């Protein structure tokens, strides 16, 4: 696929390109579709890390569109992983709705990085939504025994019924319906007290991946108002609201 200026920039940055092939699809519900792929040799070259994502290339009206998607259960030995798509408007969602076994999609690896805190934090604080659910699940898997508080924003009734890998004994889920700044309010009203517990040790970690506007506000709040040290937070906007 012709990739336009974005593709040219990525090439200059020595990104790595692969072709993924669909081996099966699953309808999780009307809002969420899981697609299994073989990796075209990708994982053997790149390795894997929690929250790992790729840039997939979709075509619409002859134009290339690059979108980020998270690897679900990557298996480097088998060269396989899955992708989980929230369905809405857009070229990526359209591709996922129509995907069939044997379809291929081009993937570029550039920019995905995450180092698991070492030693592990005593508590994980996560703010996300359906688009970042695959990444949230990979974090919860990776940080095994670490207790976590998850603020999860829903923008569709089915978002509350998506497969989150929660262990009720260790994970506290706080679901907030999207709109009216509800997520921000909820985090503001609860996080300062929770972080107060770590005042002497600073051994917590905050991970944020919501829409770009909310992520920016939350990051500014964490850094400026709560003085969360930079190494204690990782934040990335996952989608652009209208
Ligand atoms: C690092 C990274 C990892 C990501 N991983 C995943 C993943 O595993 N699964 C996943 O589903 N998404 C993931 N995303 C988000 C995904 O890339 C975006 O949602 C993307 O915009 C979808 O492309 P599209 O072509 O379907 O829609 P677009 O053409 O980008 O947008 C079309 C319309 O849909 C709206 N829209 C876009 N995304 C959403 C959303 N999530 N919820 C509600 N409305 C939306 C837009 O505001 C616009 O109105 C990830 C993003 C990043 C940066």
mmCIF file of C-alpha atoms and ligand atoms in Angstrom:
data_model
loop_
_atom_site.group_PDB
_atom_site.id
_atom_site.type_symbol
_atom_site.label_atom_id
_atom_site.label_comp_id
_atom_site.label_asym_id
_atom_site.label_seq_id
_atom_site.Cartn_x
_atom_site.Cartn_y
_atom_site.Cartn_z
ATOM 1 C CA UNK A 1 0.000 0.000 0.000
ATOM 2 C CA UNK A 2 1.219 3.522 -0.790
ATOM 3 C CA UNK A 3 1.728 5.087 2.667
ATOM 4 C CA UNK A 4 2.085 8.809 1.997
ATOM 5 C CA UNK A 5 4.206 11.143 4.115
ATOM 6 C CA UNK A 6 3.589 9.226 7.351
ATOM 7 C CA UNK A 7 5.067 6.133 5.770
ATOM 8 C CA UNK A 8 8.034 8.128 4.451
ATOM 9 C CA UNK A 9 8.770 9.564 7.912
ATOM 10 C CA UNK A 10 8.528 6.131 9.534
ATOM 11 C CA UNK A 11 10.910 4.703 6.942
ATOM 12 C CA UNK A 12 13.441 7.439 7.729
ATOM 13 C CA UNK A 13 13.087 6.493 11.398
ATOM 14 C CA UNK A 14 14.009 2.902 10.461
ATOM 15 C CA UNK A 15 10.679 1.438 11.485
ATOM 16 C CA UNK A 16 10.112 -2.241 10.761
ATOM 17 C CA UNK A 17 7.391 -3.483 8.406
ATOM 18 C CA UNK A 18 5.535 -6.790 8.428
ATOM 19 C CA UNK A 19 2.465 -8.362 6.860
ATOM 20 C CA UNK A 20 -0.065 -9.949 9.221
ATOM 21 C CA UNK A 21 -2.450 -12.642 7.988
ATOM 22 C CA UNK A 22 -5.859 -13.240 9.529
ATOM 23 C CA UNK A 23 -6.339 -16.804 10.766
ATOM 24 C CA UNK A 24 -9.709 -16.368 12.445
ATOM 25 C CA UNK A 25 -12.163 -13.867 13.898
ATOM 26 C CA UNK A 26 -14.402 -13.771 16.972
ATOM 27 C CA UNK A 27 -17.398 -11.578 17.651
ATOM 28 C CA UNK A 28 -17.039 -10.683 21.335
ATOM 29 C CA UNK A 29 -20.180 -8.542 21.058
ATOM 30 C CA UNK A 30 -21.592 -5.900 18.694
ATOM 31 C CA UNK A 31 -19.021 -3.442 19.960
ATOM 32 C CA UNK A 32 -15.867 -5.549 20.040
ATOM 33 C CA UNK A 33 -14.264 -7.927 17.553
ATOM 34 C CA UNK A 34 -11.209 -10.118 18.105
ATOM 35 C CA UNK A 35 -9.026 -11.025 15.147
ATOM 36 C CA UNK A 36 -6.318 -13.697 15.267
ATOM 37 C CA UNK A 37 -3.255 -13.229 13.065
ATOM 38 C CA UNK A 38 0.085 -14.747 12.163
ATOM 39 C CA UNK A 39 2.843 -12.192 12.546
ATOM 40 C CA UNK A 40 4.846 -12.416 9.278
ATOM 41 C CA UNK A 41 8.031 -12.931 11.340
ATOM 42 C CA UNK A 42 7.435 -9.837 13.471
ATOM 43 C CA UNK A 43 7.727 -11.098 17.048
ATOM 44 C CA UNK A 44 11.011 -12.918 16.381
ATOM 45 C CA UNK A 45 12.493 -9.561 15.327
ATOM 46 C CA UNK A 46 10.834 -7.189 17.788
ATOM 47 C CA UNK A 47 10.336 -9.287 20.921
ATOM 48 C CA UNK A 48 7.308 -8.476 23.069
ATOM 49 C CA UNK A 49 6.514 -6.165 25.964
ATOM 50 C CA UNK A 50 3.324 -5.362 27.897
ATOM 51 C CA UNK A 51 1.014 -2.840 26.160
ATOM 52 C CA UNK A 52 2.912 -3.457 22.881
ATOM 53 C CA UNK A 53 1.201 -1.940 19.859
ATOM 54 C CA UNK A 54 1.650 -1.749 16.112
ATOM 55 C CA UNK A 55 0.719 0.775 13.448
ATOM 56 C CA UNK A 56 -1.692 -0.907 11.051
ATOM 57 C CA UNK A 57 -2.288 0.469 7.552
ATOM 58 C CA UNK A 58 -5.863 0.724 6.309
ATOM 59 C CA UNK A 59 -6.985 2.030 2.970
ATOM 60 C CA UNK A 60 -10.072 4.179 2.404
ATOM 61 C CA UNK A 61 -10.970 5.890 -0.875
ATOM 62 C CA UNK A 62 -7.456 5.120 -2.098
ATOM 63 C CA UNK A 63 -5.819 6.906 0.856
ATOM 64 C CA UNK A 64 -3.654 5.261 3.544
ATOM 65 C CA UNK A 65 -4.763 5.539 7.194
ATOM 66 C CA UNK A 66 -2.439 4.496 9.985
ATOM 67 C CA UNK A 67 -3.976 3.402 13.314
ATOM 68 C CA UNK A 68 -2.499 1.986 16.522
ATOM 69 C CA UNK A 69 -3.617 -1.441 17.771
ATOM 70 C CA UNK A 70 -2.444 -3.469 20.758
ATOM 71 C CA UNK A 71 -1.085 -7.006 20.638
ATOM 72 C CA UNK A 72 -3.218 -9.468 22.581
ATOM 73 C CA UNK A 73 -1.514 -12.625 23.919
ATOM 74 C CA UNK A 74 1.520 -12.447 21.597
ATOM 75 C CA UNK A 75 3.247 -15.821 21.238
ATOM 76 C CA UNK A 76 6.774 -15.419 19.777
ATOM 77 C CA UNK A 77 7.264 -19.199 19.470
ATOM 78 C CA UNK A 78 4.192 -19.611 17.300
ATOM 79 C CA UNK A 79 4.467 -16.182 15.653
ATOM 80 C CA UNK A 80 0.878 -15.318 16.491
ATOM 81 C CA UNK A 81 -1.167 -12.748 18.376
ATOM 82 C CA UNK A 82 -4.679 -11.335 18.380
ATOM 83 C CA UNK A 83 -6.045 -7.840 17.903
ATOM 84 C CA UNK A 84 -9.177 -6.504 19.590
ATOM 85 C CA UNK A 85 -11.123 -3.778 17.812
ATOM 86 C CA UNK A 86 -13.675 -1.440 19.366
ATOM 87 C CA UNK A 87 -16.209 -0.935 16.576
ATOM 88 C CA UNK A 88 -17.352 2.550 15.586
ATOM 89 C CA UNK A 89 -16.995 4.605 12.407
ATOM 90 C CA UNK A 90 -13.666 4.642 10.617
ATOM 91 C CA UNK A 91 -11.418 2.681 8.256
ATOM 92 C CA UNK A 92 -9.898 0.485 10.974
ATOM 93 C CA UNK A 93 -13.293 -0.494 12.387
ATOM 94 C CA UNK A 94 -14.625 -1.108 8.865
ATOM 95 C CA UNK A 95 -11.694 -3.399 8.107
ATOM 96 C CA UNK A 96 -12.217 -5.316 11.354
ATOM 97 C CA UNK A 97 -15.950 -5.791 10.688
ATOM 98 C CA UNK A 98 -15.235 -7.295 7.261
ATOM 99 C CA UNK A 99 -12.043 -9.246 8.062
ATOM 100 C CA UNK A 100 -11.999 -12.898 7.017
ATOM 101 C CA UNK A 101 -9.473 -15.720 7.284
ATOM 102 C CA UNK A 102 -6.676 -15.201 4.725
ATOM 103 C CA UNK A 103 -6.971 -11.378 4.666
ATOM 104 C CA UNK A 104 -3.712 -9.522 5.164
ATOM 105 C CA UNK A 105 -2.855 -6.198 6.775
ATOM 106 C CA UNK A 106 0.431 -4.291 6.794
ATOM 107 C CA UNK A 107 1.955 -3.436 10.167
ATOM 108 C CA UNK A 108 4.762 -1.075 11.104
ATOM 109 C CA UNK A 109 6.547 -1.326 14.441
ATOM 110 C CA UNK A 110 7.743 2.015 15.732
ATOM 111 C CA UNK A 111 7.245 3.889 18.997
ATOM 112 C CA UNK A 112 5.876 1.130 21.203
ATOM 113 C CA UNK A 113 7.830 0.884 24.420
ATOM 114 C CA UNK A 114 7.105 -0.041 27.992
ATOM 115 C CA UNK A 115 9.464 -1.170 30.698
ATOM 116 C CA UNK A 116 7.866 -2.954 33.595
ATOM 117 C CA UNK A 117 8.838 -1.063 36.753
ATOM 118 C CA UNK A 118 11.550 -2.915 38.647
ATOM 119 C CA UNK A 119 11.011 -3.534 41.487
ATOM 120 C CA UNK A 120 7.284 -3.831 40.831
ATOM 121 C CA UNK A 121 5.179 -1.016 42.299
ATOM 122 C CA UNK A 122 3.140 -1.664 45.429
ATOM 123 C CA UNK A 123 0.050 -0.393 43.585
ATOM 124 C CA UNK A 124 -0.950 0.242 39.986
ATOM 125 C CA UNK A 125 -3.366 3.050 39.056
ATOM 126 C CA UNK A 126 -4.897 2.757 35.584
ATOM 127 C CA UNK A 127 -7.200 5.114 33.686
ATOM 128 C CA UNK A 128 -8.509 3.869 30.357
ATOM 129 C CA UNK A 129 -11.421 2.855 28.184
ATOM 130 C CA UNK A 130 -12.468 0.204 25.676
ATOM 131 C CA UNK A 131 -9.725 1.153 23.184
ATOM 132 C CA UNK A 132 -7.052 0.683 25.835
ATOM 133 C CA UNK A 133 -8.661 -2.425 27.338
ATOM 134 C CA UNK A 134 -6.246 -4.792 25.523
ATOM 135 C CA UNK A 135 -3.320 -2.810 26.931
ATOM 136 C CA UNK A 136 -4.884 -2.692 30.406
ATOM 137 C CA UNK A 137 -5.286 -6.470 30.306
ATOM 138 C CA UNK A 138 -1.648 -6.944 29.324
ATOM 139 C CA UNK A 139 -0.576 -4.730 32.234
ATOM 140 C CA UNK A 140 -2.755 -6.612 34.714
ATOM 141 C CA UNK A 141 -1.309 -9.890 33.399
ATOM 142 C CA UNK A 142 2.267 -8.630 33.590
ATOM 143 C CA UNK A 143 2.035 -7.143 37.062
ATOM 144 C CA UNK A 144 0.544 -10.378 38.396
ATOM 145 C CA UNK A 145 0.270 -9.894 42.124
ATOM 146 C CA UNK A 146 0.263 -6.087 42.202
ATOM 147 C CA UNK A 147 -3.026 -4.596 43.465
ATOM 148 C CA UNK A 148 -4.600 -2.185 40.987
ATOM 149 C CA UNK A 149 -7.258 0.506 40.870
ATOM 150 C CA UNK A 150 -8.767 0.845 37.383
ATOM 151 C CA UNK A 151 -10.906 3.816 36.306
ATOM 152 C CA UNK A 152 -12.651 2.625 33.178
ATOM 153 C CA UNK A 153 -14.611 5.028 30.983
ATOM 154 C CA UNK A 154 -17.528 3.565 29.000
ATOM 155 C CA UNK A 155 -18.988 5.316 25.966
ATOM 156 C CA UNK A 156 -21.329 2.491 24.979
ATOM 157 C CA UNK A 157 -23.478 0.183 27.173
ATOM 158 C CA UNK A 158 -21.529 -2.850 25.908
ATOM 159 C CA UNK A 159 -18.195 -1.380 27.042
ATOM 160 C CA UNK A 160 -19.036 -2.493 30.588
ATOM 161 C CA UNK A 161 -19.323 -6.089 29.377
ATOM 162 C CA UNK A 162 -15.969 -6.415 27.634
ATOM 163 C CA UNK A 163 -13.479 -9.022 28.818
ATOM 164 C CA UNK A 164 -11.309 -7.339 31.466
ATOM 165 C CA UNK A 165 -8.789 -9.612 33.163
ATOM 166 C CA UNK A 166 -9.685 -8.573 36.674
ATOM 167 C CA UNK A 167 -9.078 -10.454 39.860
ATOM 168 C CA UNK A 168 -11.636 -9.040 42.319
ATOM 169 C CA UNK A 169 -9.304 -9.934 45.198
ATOM 170 C CA UNK A 170 -6.642 -7.491 43.941
ATOM 171 C CA UNK A 171 -8.247 -5.199 41.404
ATOM 172 C CA UNK A 172 -10.685 -2.401 42.191
ATOM 173 C CA UNK A 173 -12.712 -1.434 39.094
ATOM 174 C CA UNK A 174 -14.386 1.987 38.983
ATOM 175 C CA UNK A 175 -16.570 2.347 35.914
ATOM 176 C CA UNK A 176 -17.500 5.864 34.797
ATOM 177 C CA UNK A 177 -19.878 6.703 31.937
ATOM 178 C CA UNK A 178 -18.330 9.036 29.363
ATOM 179 C CA UNK A 179 -19.543 12.630 29.287
ATOM 180 C CA UNK A 180 -19.633 15.811 31.308
ATOM 181 C CA UNK A 181 -16.079 15.394 32.554
ATOM 182 C CA UNK A 182 -17.207 12.517 34.784
ATOM 183 C CA UNK A 183 -13.962 10.563 34.504
ATOM 184 C CA UNK A 184 -11.810 13.525 35.420
ATOM 185 C CA UNK A 185 -14.082 14.322 38.377
ATOM 186 C CA UNK A 186 -13.967 10.742 39.619
ATOM 187 C CA UNK A 187 -10.177 10.572 39.401
ATOM 188 C CA UNK A 188 -9.811 13.982 41.073
ATOM 189 C CA UNK A 189 -12.092 12.965 43.926
ATOM 190 C CA UNK A 190 -10.353 9.668 44.702
ATOM 191 C CA UNK A 191 -6.752 9.579 43.498
ATOM 192 C CA UNK A 192 -5.193 12.176 45.855
ATOM 193 C CA UNK A 193 -6.206 10.145 48.945
ATOM 194 C CA UNK A 194 -5.044 6.918 47.363
ATOM 195 C CA UNK A 195 -1.676 8.411 46.412
ATOM 196 C CA UNK A 196 -1.350 9.801 49.940
ATOM 197 C CA UNK A 197 -0.693 6.239 51.098
ATOM 198 C CA UNK A 198 2.559 6.205 49.103
ATOM 199 C CA UNK A 199 3.903 9.518 50.381
ATOM 200 C CA UNK A 200 6.876 7.915 52.136
ATOM 201 C CA UNK A 201 7.737 5.290 49.557
ATOM 202 C CA UNK A 202 6.716 6.616 46.134
ATOM 203 C CA UNK A 203 6.396 3.022 44.903
ATOM 204 C CA UNK A 204 3.272 3.301 42.765
ATOM 205 C CA UNK A 205 2.762 3.506 39.021
ATOM 206 C CA UNK A 206 0.090 5.386 37.065
ATOM 207 C CA UNK A 207 -0.849 4.354 33.517
ATOM 208 C CA UNK A 208 -3.242 6.489 31.446
ATOM 209 C CA UNK A 209 -4.670 5.817 27.958
ATOM 210 C CA UNK A 210 -7.967 7.534 27.154
ATOM 211 C CA UNK A 211 -8.923 9.829 24.281
ATOM 212 C CA UNK A 212 -6.283 12.462 23.512
ATOM 213 C CA UNK A 213 -8.069 15.361 25.249
ATOM 214 C CA UNK A 214 -8.796 13.471 28.472
ATOM 215 C CA UNK A 215 -5.298 11.986 28.515
ATOM 216 C CA UNK A 216 -3.743 15.448 28.193
ATOM 217 C CA UNK A 217 -5.882 16.826 31.057
ATOM 218 C CA UNK A 218 -5.152 13.852 33.278
ATOM 219 C CA UNK A 219 -1.423 14.023 32.607
ATOM 220 C CA UNK A 220 -1.311 17.734 33.434
ATOM 221 C CA UNK A 221 -3.298 17.062 36.619
ATOM 222 C CA UNK A 222 -0.977 14.244 37.709
ATOM 223 C CA UNK A 223 2.224 16.151 37.019
ATOM 224 C CA UNK A 224 1.250 19.688 38.066
ATOM 225 C CA UNK A 225 -1.338 19.250 40.800
ATOM 226 C CA UNK A 226 -0.360 15.915 42.306
ATOM 227 C CA UNK A 227 3.389 16.233 41.592
ATOM 228 C CA UNK A 228 3.601 12.654 40.385
ATOM 229 C CA UNK A 229 7.267 12.115 39.424
ATOM 230 C CA UNK A 230 7.815 11.498 35.685
ATOM 231 C CA UNK A 231 9.098 7.894 36.072
ATOM 232 C CA UNK A 232 5.915 7.031 37.978
ATOM 233 C CA UNK A 233 3.555 7.795 35.090
ATOM 234 C CA UNK A 234 3.078 6.633 31.525
ATOM 235 C CA UNK A 235 0.359 8.313 29.457
ATOM 236 C CA UNK A 236 -0.642 8.141 25.791
ATOM 237 C CA UNK A 237 -3.784 9.386 24.018
ATOM 238 C CA UNK A 238 -5.380 6.477 22.121
ATOM 239 C CA UNK A 239 -8.024 8.178 19.956
ATOM 240 C CA UNK A 240 -9.148 11.618 18.826
ATOM 241 C CA UNK A 241 -12.647 12.657 19.909
ATOM 242 C CA UNK A 242 -14.708 14.768 17.455
HETATM 243 C C1 LIG B 1 -0.901 2.897 21.163
HETATM 244 C C2 LIG B 1 -2.347 2.688 20.737
HETATM 245 C C3 LIG B 1 -2.930 1.439 20.885
HETATM 246 C C4 LIG B 1 -4.281 1.253 20.541
HETATM 247 N N1 LIG B 1 -4.839 0.019 20.690
HETATM 248 C C5 LIG B 1 -6.142 -0.165 20.358
HETATM 249 C C6 LIG B 1 -6.737 -1.460 20.470
HETATM 250 O O1 LIG B 1 -6.093 -2.452 20.806
HETATM 251 N N2 LIG B 1 -8.066 -1.572 20.166
HETATM 252 C C7 LIG B 1 -8.817 -0.478 19.746
HETATM 253 O O2 LIG B 1 -10.025 -0.641 19.481
HETATM 254 N N3 LIG B 1 -8.253 0.731 19.634
HETATM 255 C C8 LIG B 1 -6.953 0.912 19.902
HETATM 256 N N4 LIG B 1 -6.371 2.137 19.755
HETATM 257 C C9 LIG B 1 -7.231 3.249 19.317
HETATM 258 C C10 LIG B 1 -7.426 3.274 17.789
HETATM 259 O O3 LIG B 1 -6.193 3.394 17.126
HETATM 260 C C11 LIG B 1 -8.309 4.496 17.477
HETATM 261 O O4 LIG B 1 -9.560 4.359 18.082
HETATM 262 C C12 LIG B 1 -8.476 4.745 15.994
HETATM 263 O O5 LIG B 1 -8.854 6.085 15.835
HETATM 264 C C13 LIG B 1 -9.532 3.851 15.334
HETATM 265 O O6 LIG B 1 -9.503 4.090 13.954
HETATM 266 P P1 LIG B 1 -10.794 4.088 13.009
HETATM 267 O O7 LIG B 1 -10.247 4.149 11.629
HETATM 268 O O8 LIG B 1 -11.680 2.932 13.373
HETATM 269 O O9 LIG B 1 -11.582 5.400 13.389
HETATM 270 P P2 LIG B 1 -11.180 6.940 13.031
HETATM 271 O O10 LIG B 1 -11.231 7.162 11.572
HETATM 272 O O11 LIG B 1 -9.878 7.268 13.710
HETATM 273 O O12 LIG B 1 -12.346 7.747 13.740
HETATM 274 C C14 LIG B 1 -13.669 7.715 13.230
HETATM 275 C C15 LIG B 1 -14.642 8.255 14.274
HETATM 276 O O13 LIG B 1 -14.661 7.380 15.393
HETATM 277 C C16 LIG B 1 -14.312 8.073 16.588
HETATM 278 N N5 LIG B 1 -13.499 7.140 17.397
HETATM 279 C C17 LIG B 1 -12.250 6.686 17.115
HETATM 280 N N6 LIG B 1 -11.854 5.829 18.073
HETATM 281 C C18 LIG B 1 -12.871 5.749 18.970
HETATM 282 C C19 LIG B 1 -13.046 5.022 20.172
HETATM 283 N N7 LIG B 1 -12.115 4.181 20.652
HETATM 284 N N8 LIG B 1 -14.216 5.146 20.835
HETATM 285 C C20 LIG B 1 -15.191 5.962 20.375
HETATM 286 N N9 LIG B 1 -15.086 6.688 19.222
HETATM 287 C C21 LIG B 1 -13.929 6.571 18.530
HETATM 288 C C22 LIG B 1 -13.538 9.318 16.154
HETATM 289 O O14 LIG B 1 -13.682 10.365 17.077
HETATM 290 C C23 LIG B 1 -14.236 9.626 14.812
HETATM 291 O O15 LIG B 1 -15.419 10.332 15.038
HETATM 292 C C24 LIG B 1 -5.041 2.343 20.050
HETATM 293 C C25 LIG B 1 -4.409 3.580 19.875
HETATM 294 C C26 LIG B 1 -3.087 3.755 20.213
HETATM 295 C C27 LIG B 1 -2.445 5.109 20.038
#
